[in-house]
XYZ file of C-alpha atoms in Angstrom:
710
model
C 53.517 -48.187 69.052
C 52.894 -45.559 66.747
C 49.754 -43.299 67.070
C 47.125 -43.705 64.446
C 45.440 -40.961 62.285
C 42.471 -41.550 60.128
C 41.851 -39.025 57.719
C 38.936 -39.258 55.199
C 41.099 -39.085 52.100
C 44.081 -41.207 50.886
C 45.483 -38.618 49.186
C 45.205 -36.155 51.991
C 46.889 -38.913 54.398
C 49.531 -38.867 52.102
C 50.226 -35.287 52.575
C 50.055 -35.620 56.501
C 51.863 -38.329 57.074
C 54.632 -35.980 55.755
C 54.142 -33.439 58.219
C 53.786 -35.431 61.042
C 56.869 -38.210 60.240
C 57.965 -41.054 62.315
C 55.946 -42.030 65.364
C 52.682 -41.708 63.195
C 50.528 -44.140 61.248
C 48.161 -42.127 58.620
C 45.159 -43.787 56.779
C 41.986 -42.834 55.236
C 38.420 -44.282 55.840
C 37.721 -42.920 52.607
C 34.352 -41.435 53.489
C 31.757 -42.674 55.590
C 32.008 -46.447 56.684
C 28.673 -46.760 58.500
C 25.474 -45.456 57.310
C 21.642 -46.199 57.049
C 20.866 -49.630 54.733
C 20.002 -49.001 51.383
C 17.317 -51.916 51.994
C 15.252 -50.126 53.874
C 14.047 -47.463 55.947
C 16.326 -47.968 58.620
C 15.076 -45.349 60.978
C 12.636 -46.355 63.993
C 10.143 -43.712 64.094
C 8.451 -45.163 66.884
C 11.205 -44.846 69.078
C 13.025 -41.740 69.156
C 13.778 -41.960 65.306
C 16.297 -44.262 66.430
C 18.745 -44.847 63.372
C 19.543 -48.369 62.619
C 23.147 -48.070 61.393
C 24.905 -50.730 59.322
C 29.111 -51.136 58.193
C 28.572 -50.406 54.326
C 29.050 -53.567 52.514
C 31.798 -51.767 49.774
C 33.655 -51.016 52.900
C 34.517 -54.465 54.205
C 38.146 -54.435 53.470
C 38.824 -50.828 54.433
C 36.676 -51.912 58.083
C 39.579 -54.319 58.173
C 42.015 -52.167 57.679
C 41.212 -49.617 60.136
C 40.836 -52.294 63.038
C 43.861 -53.680 61.793
C 45.906 -50.427 62.143
C 43.808 -49.541 65.273
C 45.047 -52.638 67.237
C 48.566 -51.619 66.432
C 48.522 -47.866 67.733
C 48.443 -47.139 71.486
C 46.281 -43.928 70.720
C 43.833 -43.282 67.394
C 43.230 -39.655 66.412
C 39.966 -38.794 64.360
C 41.235 -36.294 61.569
C 38.441 -36.527 59.501
C 36.780 -33.233 57.566
C 35.640 -30.584 60.446
C 32.329 -30.240 59.530
C 29.072 -32.202 60.101
C 29.904 -35.132 58.112
C 33.686 -35.373 59.419
C 32.384 -35.088 62.963
C 29.800 -37.711 62.323
C 32.502 -40.110 60.229
C 34.901 -39.342 63.312
C 31.798 -40.718 65.435
C 31.254 -43.847 63.558
C 34.759 -44.956 64.038
C 34.671 -44.569 67.431
C 32.249 -46.861 67.860
C 33.653 -49.377 65.260
C 37.092 -49.033 67.117
C 35.468 -48.982 70.591
C 37.444 -45.502 71.245
C 35.782 -43.557 73.911
C 34.145 -40.863 72.194
C 34.315 -38.457 75.370
C 38.237 -38.824 75.113
C 40.206 -35.875 73.597
C 40.877 -37.787 70.106
C 39.161 -35.782 67.711
C 41.539 -33.387 65.826
C 40.754 -31.092 62.785
C 43.241 -29.352 60.604
C 41.677 -26.068 58.657
C 44.785 -26.483 56.245
C 46.913 -29.478 55.062
C 50.501 -27.679 55.938
C 53.004 -28.193 58.341
C 51.532 -25.337 60.240
C 47.890 -26.449 60.245
C 48.492 -29.873 60.889
C 50.851 -29.044 63.724
C 48.335 -27.084 65.319
C 45.328 -29.387 64.691
C 47.400 -32.418 66.301
C 48.224 -30.018 69.436
C 44.668 -29.209 70.264
C 42.858 -32.876 70.211
C 38.954 -32.638 71.862
C 36.138 -34.904 72.315
C 33.896 -35.742 69.510
C 31.311 -32.865 69.250
C 28.006 -34.898 69.984
C 25.634 -31.550 69.187
C 27.514 -31.444 65.842
C 26.989 -35.103 65.183
C 23.051 -34.481 66.193
C 22.860 -32.325 63.772
C 23.987 -34.523 60.879
C 21.856 -37.515 62.186
C 18.970 -35.477 62.367
C 19.685 -34.075 58.540
C 20.034 -37.721 57.459
C 17.016 -39.261 58.998
C 15.211 -36.189 57.376
C 16.020 -36.774 54.465
C 15.758 -40.833 54.486
C 12.177 -39.932 55.949
C 11.232 -37.755 52.718
C 13.356 -39.539 50.184
C 11.936 -43.481 51.339
C 8.379 -42.267 52.256
C 7.729 -39.938 49.335
C 9.662 -41.529 46.741
C 7.043 -44.870 46.385
C 4.044 -42.075 46.302
C 5.549 -40.942 43.233
C 6.652 -44.380 41.810
C 2.785 -45.523 42.151
C 1.367 -41.908 41.189
C 3.141 -41.033 38.351
C 6.313 -43.802 37.498
C 8.964 -46.229 38.896
C 12.375 -44.890 39.701
C 11.655 -41.689 40.664
C 12.587 -39.801 43.551
C 11.646 -36.843 46.064
C 14.284 -35.143 48.562
C 13.962 -32.467 50.906
C 16.581 -29.884 49.404
C 16.788 -30.967 45.775
C 13.152 -31.041 45.395
C 12.738 -27.034 46.330
C 15.856 -26.480 44.151
C 13.751 -28.273 41.199
C 10.397 -26.021 42.317
C 12.450 -22.633 42.382
C 13.684 -23.781 39.050
C 9.651 -24.939 37.632
C 8.518 -21.666 38.899
C 11.325 -19.108 37.238
C 9.818 -21.752 33.770
C 6.759 -20.357 34.673
C 7.474 -16.757 35.084
C 9.370 -16.411 31.572
C 5.921 -18.092 29.993
C 3.491 -15.770 31.656
C 5.577 -12.842 30.964
C 3.802 -10.326 28.600
C 6.768 -8.214 26.634
C 5.952 -4.177 26.463
C 7.236 -1.994 23.963
C 9.219 1.055 24.663
C 11.206 3.777 23.100
C 14.376 5.446 23.788
C 15.606 8.765 22.702
C 19.465 8.284 22.558
C 22.068 11.265 21.349
C 25.782 10.885 20.408
C 27.056 14.317 21.097
C 30.650 15.932 20.369
C 32.256 18.333 22.964
C 35.050 20.820 21.582
C 37.508 19.247 23.368
C 37.342 15.975 21.724
C 36.602 14.151 18.459
C 35.017 11.339 20.042
C 31.483 11.736 20.286
C 29.792 10.344 23.932
C 26.264 8.965 24.416
C 23.506 10.967 26.136
C 19.812 9.796 27.227
C 16.598 11.463 27.283
C 15.651 11.797 30.603
C 12.782 14.274 31.136
C 10.673 16.208 29.049
C 9.329 20.006 30.271
C 10.618 18.865 34.061
C 8.337 15.572 33.953
C 10.201 12.094 33.940
C 10.126 10.586 30.443
C 8.169 7.300 29.556
C 7.986 6.441 25.812
C 5.322 3.635 24.846
C 5.414 4.131 20.860
C 6.969 5.141 17.801
C 4.698 7.960 17.357
C 5.860 9.439 20.623
C 9.390 8.954 19.917
C 8.892 10.421 16.778
C 7.404 13.571 17.940
C 10.249 14.069 20.429
C 12.659 13.847 17.445
C 10.935 16.273 15.847
C 11.095 18.875 18.443
C 14.511 18.272 19.049
C 15.235 19.057 15.337
C 18.029 21.489 15.077
C 17.923 22.300 18.696
C 21.103 23.665 20.392
C 22.591 21.010 23.095
C 24.188 22.915 26.133
C 25.576 21.772 29.207
C 23.133 22.904 31.968
C 25.016 20.666 35.357
C 28.239 19.294 36.070
C 28.752 17.514 38.903
C 32.186 15.635 39.806
C 32.777 13.790 42.501
C 35.337 10.699 43.559
C 33.957 7.275 44.058
C 35.913 4.397 46.447
C 35.280 0.711 45.230
C 35.956 -1.907 46.918
C 37.646 -5.056 46.716
C 35.197 -8.261 47.187
C 35.881 -10.395 50.107
C 37.710 -13.604 49.791
C 35.654 -17.427 48.804
C 33.294 -18.929 50.597
C 31.862 -22.111 48.789
C 29.337 -20.777 47.656
C 31.117 -17.716 45.843
C 33.690 -19.907 45.060
C 31.350 -21.861 42.893
C 29.288 -18.821 41.219
C 32.754 -17.287 40.218
C 34.253 -20.349 38.458
C 30.717 -20.732 36.892
C 30.845 -17.003 35.539
C 34.670 -16.880 34.461
C 35.342 -20.728 33.412
C 31.669 -22.200 32.717
C 33.016 -24.710 35.255
C 30.426 -27.323 36.768
C 29.884 -26.581 40.774
C 31.013 -30.555 40.730
C 34.079 -29.941 38.517
C 34.677 -26.540 40.647
C 34.523 -28.829 43.797
C 36.417 -31.593 42.676
C 39.273 -29.454 41.832
C 39.034 -27.284 45.180
C 39.212 -30.613 47.034
C 42.781 -31.484 45.339
C 43.956 -28.137 46.456
C 43.076 -28.689 49.807
C 44.351 -32.278 50.181
C 47.943 -31.851 48.873
C 49.657 -31.176 45.379
C 52.672 -32.644 44.832
C 54.837 -29.230 43.856
C 58.333 -29.034 42.496
C 60.907 -29.165 45.134
C 58.365 -29.296 48.388
C 56.747 -32.490 47.625
C 52.613 -32.914 48.868
C 51.505 -29.774 50.034
C 48.072 -28.096 50.902
C 47.700 -25.090 48.558
C 44.167 -23.947 49.934
C 42.399 -24.042 53.284
C 39.176 -25.713 53.908
C 36.721 -25.292 51.061
C 33.327 -25.945 52.655
C 32.583 -22.800 54.250
C 30.605 -19.581 54.385
C 32.657 -17.556 56.602
C 34.718 -14.932 56.100
C 37.108 -14.474 58.846
C 40.753 -14.476 58.060
C 43.462 -15.118 60.300
C 45.127 -12.476 61.278
C 48.864 -14.245 60.190
C 47.409 -14.585 56.529
C 46.352 -11.341 56.871
C 49.778 -10.149 58.020
C 51.366 -12.408 54.727
C 49.496 -11.051 52.285
C 50.078 -7.754 53.464
C 53.631 -7.785 53.424
C 53.492 -9.623 49.748
C 51.512 -6.532 48.548
C 54.194 -4.550 49.759
C 56.439 -6.361 47.880
C 54.976 -6.705 44.694
C 53.021 -3.312 44.174
C 54.249 -0.645 46.832
C 53.073 0.332 49.813
C 50.300 2.454 48.756
C 48.205 -0.517 47.315
C 47.912 -1.574 51.519
C 44.911 -0.495 53.260
C 45.100 1.936 56.299
C 44.287 -0.919 58.564
C 43.754 -4.662 57.522
C 39.666 -5.352 55.659
C 37.634 -7.379 58.025
C 34.658 -8.835 56.102
C 31.180 -9.436 58.321
C 29.963 -13.101 57.643
C 26.173 -13.700 57.439
C 24.665 -14.355 60.334
C 23.704 -17.462 59.563
C 27.114 -18.704 58.834
C 29.398 -21.404 60.384
C 32.375 -19.512 61.547
C 34.529 -22.828 62.489
C 36.523 -22.104 59.567
C 38.311 -19.426 57.561
C 37.267 -18.165 54.163
C 38.909 -20.319 51.488
C 41.982 -18.797 51.074
C 45.712 -19.719 49.629
C 47.802 -21.457 52.475
C 50.781 -19.915 51.469
C 50.532 -16.389 49.583
C 54.120 -16.452 48.831
C 53.271 -19.505 46.337
C 52.250 -17.633 43.607
C 50.159 -19.288 40.736
C 52.939 -19.082 38.412
C 55.321 -20.535 41.119
C 53.172 -23.885 41.045
C 51.598 -23.631 37.399
C 53.842 -26.427 36.267
C 52.689 -28.837 39.031
C 48.997 -28.352 38.745
C 46.445 -29.674 35.908
C 44.584 -27.008 34.054
C 41.454 -27.124 36.471
C 43.671 -26.348 39.477
C 45.756 -23.539 38.266
C 42.752 -21.945 36.776
C 41.185 -22.519 40.458
C 44.341 -21.701 42.403
C 44.806 -18.460 40.553
C 41.254 -17.295 41.260
C 41.257 -17.864 44.778
C 45.122 -16.608 45.249
C 44.078 -13.852 43.284
C 40.592 -13.065 44.877
C 42.462 -13.262 48.727
C 45.256 -11.194 47.913
C 42.627 -8.417 46.177
C 40.718 -8.247 49.647
C 43.513 -7.214 51.308
C 44.397 -4.388 48.884
C 43.576 -0.969 48.760
C 40.498 0.485 47.286
C 40.510 1.650 43.574
C 39.699 5.561 43.517
C 37.242 6.846 40.099
C 36.695 10.210 39.314
C 33.158 9.988 38.289
C 31.105 12.887 35.826
C 27.647 13.447 35.700
C 26.643 16.031 33.098
C 23.015 17.320 32.862
C 22.752 18.678 28.654
C 19.371 20.308 27.802
C 17.692 20.771 24.183
C 14.438 22.306 23.256
C 13.184 21.780 26.951
C 14.606 18.071 26.829
C 16.579 17.064 29.723
C 19.904 14.621 28.502
C 21.830 13.144 31.279
C 25.325 11.012 30.723
C 27.928 9.901 33.180
C 31.674 8.438 33.145
C 34.182 7.549 34.844
C 38.335 7.515 35.146
C 40.131 5.469 37.247
C 42.403 7.784 39.281
C 44.457 4.773 41.430
C 43.338 1.513 40.422
C 43.936 -0.152 43.813
C 43.144 -3.708 44.002
C 41.611 -4.025 40.327
C 45.554 -4.195 39.623
C 45.403 -7.729 40.164
C 41.465 -8.626 40.206
C 37.872 -7.721 39.612
C 34.922 -10.156 40.229
C 32.968 -10.913 37.305
C 29.444 -10.085 36.926
C 25.917 -11.624 35.295
C 25.334 -8.718 34.016
C 27.284 -4.894 34.147
C 25.275 -2.232 33.807
C 27.430 0.480 34.572
C 28.742 2.977 31.985
C 32.540 3.030 31.786
C 34.675 5.041 29.969
C 35.242 9.030 31.115
C 33.411 11.721 29.320
C 35.593 14.448 27.544
C 36.474 17.808 29.542
C 33.077 19.529 29.622
C 32.507 23.130 30.727
C 29.266 24.483 32.277
C 27.228 26.529 29.463
C 29.375 24.868 26.712
C 27.247 24.070 23.427
C 27.477 20.615 22.192
C 27.530 19.245 18.248
C 24.544 16.300 18.079
C 25.774 14.027 16.017
C 23.197 11.732 15.944
C 19.754 11.818 17.494
C 18.060 8.698 17.372
C 14.427 7.033 18.770
C 15.571 3.065 19.613
C 12.567 0.483 20.241
C 13.109 -1.771 23.297
C 10.958 -4.408 24.407
C 10.628 -5.668 28.622
C 12.307 -8.630 28.881
C 11.271 -11.838 30.887
C 13.546 -12.803 33.551
C 16.394 -15.189 32.870
C 16.615 -18.705 33.373
C 18.692 -19.992 36.042
C 22.306 -20.997 35.899
C 24.680 -22.734 37.812
C 25.785 -19.473 39.630
C 22.527 -17.926 39.835
C 21.071 -21.099 40.820
C 23.736 -21.495 43.562
C 23.315 -17.767 44.630
C 19.338 -17.737 44.537
C 19.611 -21.622 47.140
C 22.296 -19.344 49.799
C 20.087 -16.124 49.849
C 17.051 -18.279 50.410
C 19.032 -20.506 53.313
C 18.285 -23.841 51.016
C 21.124 -26.648 52.160
C 24.648 -25.819 53.247
C 27.973 -25.002 51.532
C 28.389 -28.819 50.664
C 25.018 -29.816 49.377
C 25.171 -27.063 46.434
C 27.225 -29.259 44.312
C 25.415 -32.326 44.554
C 21.933 -30.809 44.507
C 22.237 -29.713 41.207
C 24.350 -32.876 39.887
C 21.314 -34.894 41.151
C 18.437 -33.336 39.749
C 20.415 -33.075 36.203
C 21.213 -36.892 36.589
C 17.624 -37.570 37.510
C 16.265 -35.499 34.510
C 14.061 -33.165 36.292
C 16.209 -30.062 34.580
C 18.466 -30.212 31.793
C 21.267 -27.884 30.831
C 20.463 -25.748 27.503
C 23.132 -23.955 25.718
C 24.612 -21.217 27.254
C 24.426 -23.127 30.865
C 21.033 -22.127 31.260
C 18.683 -24.923 33.831
C 15.610 -25.350 32.662
C 13.126 -28.165 33.995
C 12.135 -30.920 31.986
C 8.547 -32.093 31.546
C 8.686 -34.551 34.160
C 10.585 -32.301 36.433
C 7.509 -30.061 35.719
C 4.650 -32.867 36.835
C 6.511 -33.930 39.831
C 6.595 -30.109 41.156
C 3.177 -29.441 40.464
C 2.023 -32.738 42.353
C 4.398 -31.986 45.381
C 2.824 -28.696 45.430
C -0.382 -29.644 45.398
C -0.213 -32.838 47.875
C 3.175 -31.871 50.076
C 3.635 -27.829 49.721
C 5.689 -27.690 52.799
C 8.307 -30.247 51.043
C 8.639 -27.765 48.256
C 8.417 -24.874 50.417
C 11.487 -22.380 50.091
C 10.652 -20.884 53.441
C 9.998 -24.417 55.025
C 13.222 -25.859 54.019
C 14.744 -22.678 54.928
C 13.268 -23.137 58.499
C 14.697 -26.750 58.586
C 18.420 -25.652 57.522
C 17.991 -23.190 60.733
C 16.537 -25.720 63.081
C 19.545 -28.280 62.073
C 21.608 -24.953 62.952
C 20.333 -24.874 66.769
C 20.605 -28.689 67.299
C 24.886 -28.301 66.046
C 24.652 -25.067 68.339
C 22.903 -27.340 71.493
C 20.184 -25.059 71.630
C 17.246 -27.714 70.382
C 17.090 -31.336 70.959
C 17.105 -33.038 67.723
C 14.259 -35.815 68.477
C 12.225 -33.016 68.702
C 12.780 -31.406 66.025
C 11.761 -34.815 64.588
C 8.863 -35.623 66.336
C 7.546 -32.352 65.116
C 8.114 -32.518 61.130
C 7.289 -36.352 61.024
C 3.829 -36.118 62.581
C 2.904 -33.622 60.074
C 4.601 -35.368 57.507
C 2.729 -38.755 58.124
C -1.242 -36.833 58.030
C 0.168 -35.082 55.113
C 1.555 -38.519 53.495
C -1.902 -40.541 54.483
C -4.061 -37.819 52.960
C -2.482 -37.924 49.711
C -2.722 -41.051 49.273
C -6.295 -40.935 49.897
C -6.951 -37.977 47.618
C -5.084 -39.959 44.596
C -6.478 -43.173 45.214
C -6.443 -44.815 41.934
C -5.624 -41.592 39.856
C -2.036 -41.280 38.037
C -0.085 -38.368 36.580
C 0.966 -38.827 33.133
C 4.149 -36.776 31.625
C 3.618 -35.387 28.474
C 5.763 -36.219 25.756
C 7.542 -33.498 23.436
C 6.710 -34.009 19.728
C 8.896 -34.050 16.871
C 8.787 -34.762 13.057
C 11.049 -37.764 13.410
C 8.248 -40.600 11.696
C 8.536 -43.912 13.528
C 10.512 -46.519 11.296
C 7.891 -49.315 11.921
C 4.213 -48.006 11.603
C 4.781 -44.355 10.135
C 3.253 -42.225 13.348
C 5.670 -39.355 14.263
C 7.696 -39.681 17.038
C 8.043 -38.292 20.714
C 11.061 -37.409 22.932
C 10.444 -39.495 26.598
C 11.995 -39.191 29.355
C 13.342 -42.581 31.220
C 15.443 -44.154 34.010
C 18.174 -43.245 32.150
C 17.476 -39.839 29.914
C 15.654 -38.979 26.815
C 14.669 -41.391 24.123
C 12.682 -41.503 20.976
C 9.365 -43.392 21.108
C 6.650 -43.865 18.600
C 3.256 -42.030 19.716
C 1.127 -44.971 18.559
C 2.529 -46.885 22.143
C 1.264 -49.251 23.273
C -0.004 -50.482 19.930
C 3.737 -49.808 18.218
C 6.633 -50.317 20.756
C 9.820 -48.931 18.201
C 11.908 -46.782 20.462
C 15.396 -45.508 19.223
C 18.098 -43.309 21.098
C 18.603 -39.444 20.340
C 22.127 -38.610 19.216
C 23.812 -35.638 18.633
C 25.198 -34.942 15.077
C 28.373 -32.606 15.115
C 29.957 -30.683 12.307
C 32.541 -32.470 10.137
C 32.923 -36.097 9.130
C 34.494 -39.234 10.592
C 38.385 -39.149 9.348
C 38.531 -42.931 8.990
C 35.712 -43.958 6.683
C 33.693 -40.713 6.074
C 30.490 -41.101 7.702
C 29.085 -38.199 10.335
C 30.500 -37.668 14.111
C 28.260 -38.044 16.728
C 28.281 -36.351 20.520
C 28.339 -38.656 22.719
C 28.786 -38.862 26.787
C 31.146 -41.497 28.766
C 29.498 -43.044 31.851
C 30.652 -40.179 34.208
C 29.527 -37.970 31.810
C 32.300 -36.290 29.896
C 31.367 -35.970 26.333
C 33.331 -37.242 23.495
C 32.968 -37.767 19.547
C 32.638 -41.074 17.631
C 31.854 -42.372 14.602
C 28.141 -43.196 13.987
C 28.971 -46.362 12.470
C 30.305 -47.369 15.555
C 29.725 -50.941 14.834
C 32.094 -50.994 12.165
C 34.419 -47.998 12.892
C 35.990 -47.610 16.144
C 37.159 -44.051 15.314
C 36.777 -41.605 18.726
C 38.014 -38.680 20.142
C 37.818 -36.412 23.139
C 38.520 -33.393 20.771
C 35.765 -31.305 19.562
C 35.162 -31.718 15.980
C 34.969 -28.175 13.600
C 33.607 -26.901 10.587
C 37.164 -26.131 9.139
C 38.734 -28.330 6.420
C 42.157 -29.246 6.219
C 44.335 -27.440 4.048
C 46.207 -30.342 2.963
C 44.117 -33.216 2.771
C 40.627 -31.421 3.528
C 39.517 -33.942 5.882
C 37.532 -32.813 9.137
C 39.481 -30.694 12.114
C 40.055 -31.525 15.681
C 40.496 -28.716 18.473
C 42.041 -29.853 21.482
C 42.027 -27.370 24.279
C 43.755 -27.000 27.402
C 47.759 -26.170 28.190
C 48.974 -28.022 25.101
C 45.796 -26.894 23.152
C 45.901 -27.118 18.885
C 43.703 -27.734 15.954
C 44.845 -30.580 14.335
C 44.020 -33.134 11.233
C 43.137 -36.881 13.329
C 43.231 -38.563 9.544
C 45.840 -41.256 9.576
C 49.009 -40.290 7.239
C 48.668 -36.302 7.201
C 49.850 -34.777 10.040
C 48.369 -31.262 9.740
C 48.617 -29.310 13.236
C 48.686 -25.477 14.632
C 48.498 -23.951 17.751
C 45.002 -22.358 19.253
C 45.095 -18.936 18.764
C 42.739 -16.447 20.349
C 40.328 -16.569 17.150
C 40.277 -20.364 17.691
C 39.385 -20.215 21.224
C 36.283 -17.645 20.657
C 34.843 -19.920 18.191
C 34.533 -22.396 20.791
C 30.816 -21.597 21.227
C 30.115 -21.360 17.423
C 31.434 -25.055 17.278
C 29.253 -26.679 19.750
C 26.130 -24.726 18.794
C 25.931 -26.474 15.313
C 25.892 -29.567 16.722
C 22.261 -30.402 16.262
C 20.100 -33.169 17.885
C 18.383 -35.376 16.094
């Protein structure tokens, strides 16, 4: 009889089967097969929070197959994902299939390679009940908050709303930032900036006024700036100080789940869900030409920076081969993980460093290739030598005013030869200063006063929100992507142009209501403390029932008080005014938020119940009938474009209509992106097309910015 290995993912099962070969039957549970019931709370709060688990209805066929395969096997190995959810699935499988949870049947794979699979299978262990308890506590906490708090929101705001232990805090963080922006009072300030020319160069370099008569400068108005400019008229600019030094620049550590999502967002504008989908595929196994199915990266849900000695050695050998010994540090780098990091897995890295991005490009989709290249380059760079910069800081004096200028040149490129981390804002002045001598007189090409205004804090984008959640200890690596997806799907927040995230009126109303009556639920510190408690359960230092008891005692009292305080009251979600006129009664229409998103409703409701969809017009016209094109979304949220007269004209495309007209027939042109990107005409019989060039790619944001909501 064969040995049965149960994993979560069918694609991973296929890869693992290849490595295990004959004598092994490998199948997938396709995620959880047992869970709390959907129709009720499913937790006995009176008796130690006993969960009432049920077989998931949509997994009936899977469960039947699992039992059939288990019956035909002499031993069953539970090889679900190496995290809390995976441990819980293994525990549920052991109960479903009558496997002793204390038997050594639990195996984990940090990487889906021959080495990783063999290592996992050679070290089976018992199911870790501490990890299971941590997952149970998290699941029950979330169920209590969701099933007890959501009905309160239905009664006090409207039906169909939900609250969540992590999602509600994420929305509050976004709402608080929006309130900061609204209350921000901009202040005027000025700078005095010079462009100076040295004898050794024909190119002027910038210098900024720093001190006046030995005091740090602060210029609050044009009048003050003009006085200083008058003082500097005809003044000699003399180099009075030079400080030359060297600075070493260290590479960023390899990726964790959070930093991978942040970098993919900054560099490629990937949403976190898109990043994790591609990462999951790279981990589970890709059919690489000439190799078959192979997992290309290590497990992608981790907050550890640990790297195995074998991986470091392999990276060092390849760095030496590709770039030379001078690009290797004296000893392998060790990056320190955060104090609360779970160190069960390594950082995210390529499983086989010799599989360079170019070698596997032909086997990968566009998203997979971009992400693999990012992971490969970041890991390799993390094992390379520092970059060395020659820096110069110059003090320049004129009429009792001190100007400062600095610059650097690269003495040794080190890891930057391969990769540099993208920054949200990089204020570091780049470029070298010309050769300067102390006492040298400089020529002032121009000295100007420049007006500035202090800026409010920026709205969060996905990268900065994930960073904020991680730094505050909210959620875990596996929760960032689903949390952001959830709060957007439920219309508590929305994306603006430039990937900014702002709260909706609905999100603000719910947040204020929760802050007033359930402050702990949306308190950042309280939520972070609960995450720490879950970690303590996993480490076996506290009992999960005790944690739930403490939480529920306070929560139940708070809920009872909130219901009494809000007796007979309802909170109205303010509508967003528009200039659209109701077609039935002539009153202005307003934007409302319903269970399925935003729509236009008459401001005369309930007397007038007229509503209409909000549509987004794009530039260009339908190539089939000449009418306007509308931007739409599929059921899975993927954007597409179709004719406004969809009842009579069936034209649709995934490709973006652009403002440029076809030089052959005058119809709207479309832009197809990806590996075979092009600009083309979709009008039947025309056939015009050309490959994408750099200018076409840069124009993408402009094309989208011309979409107009009506």
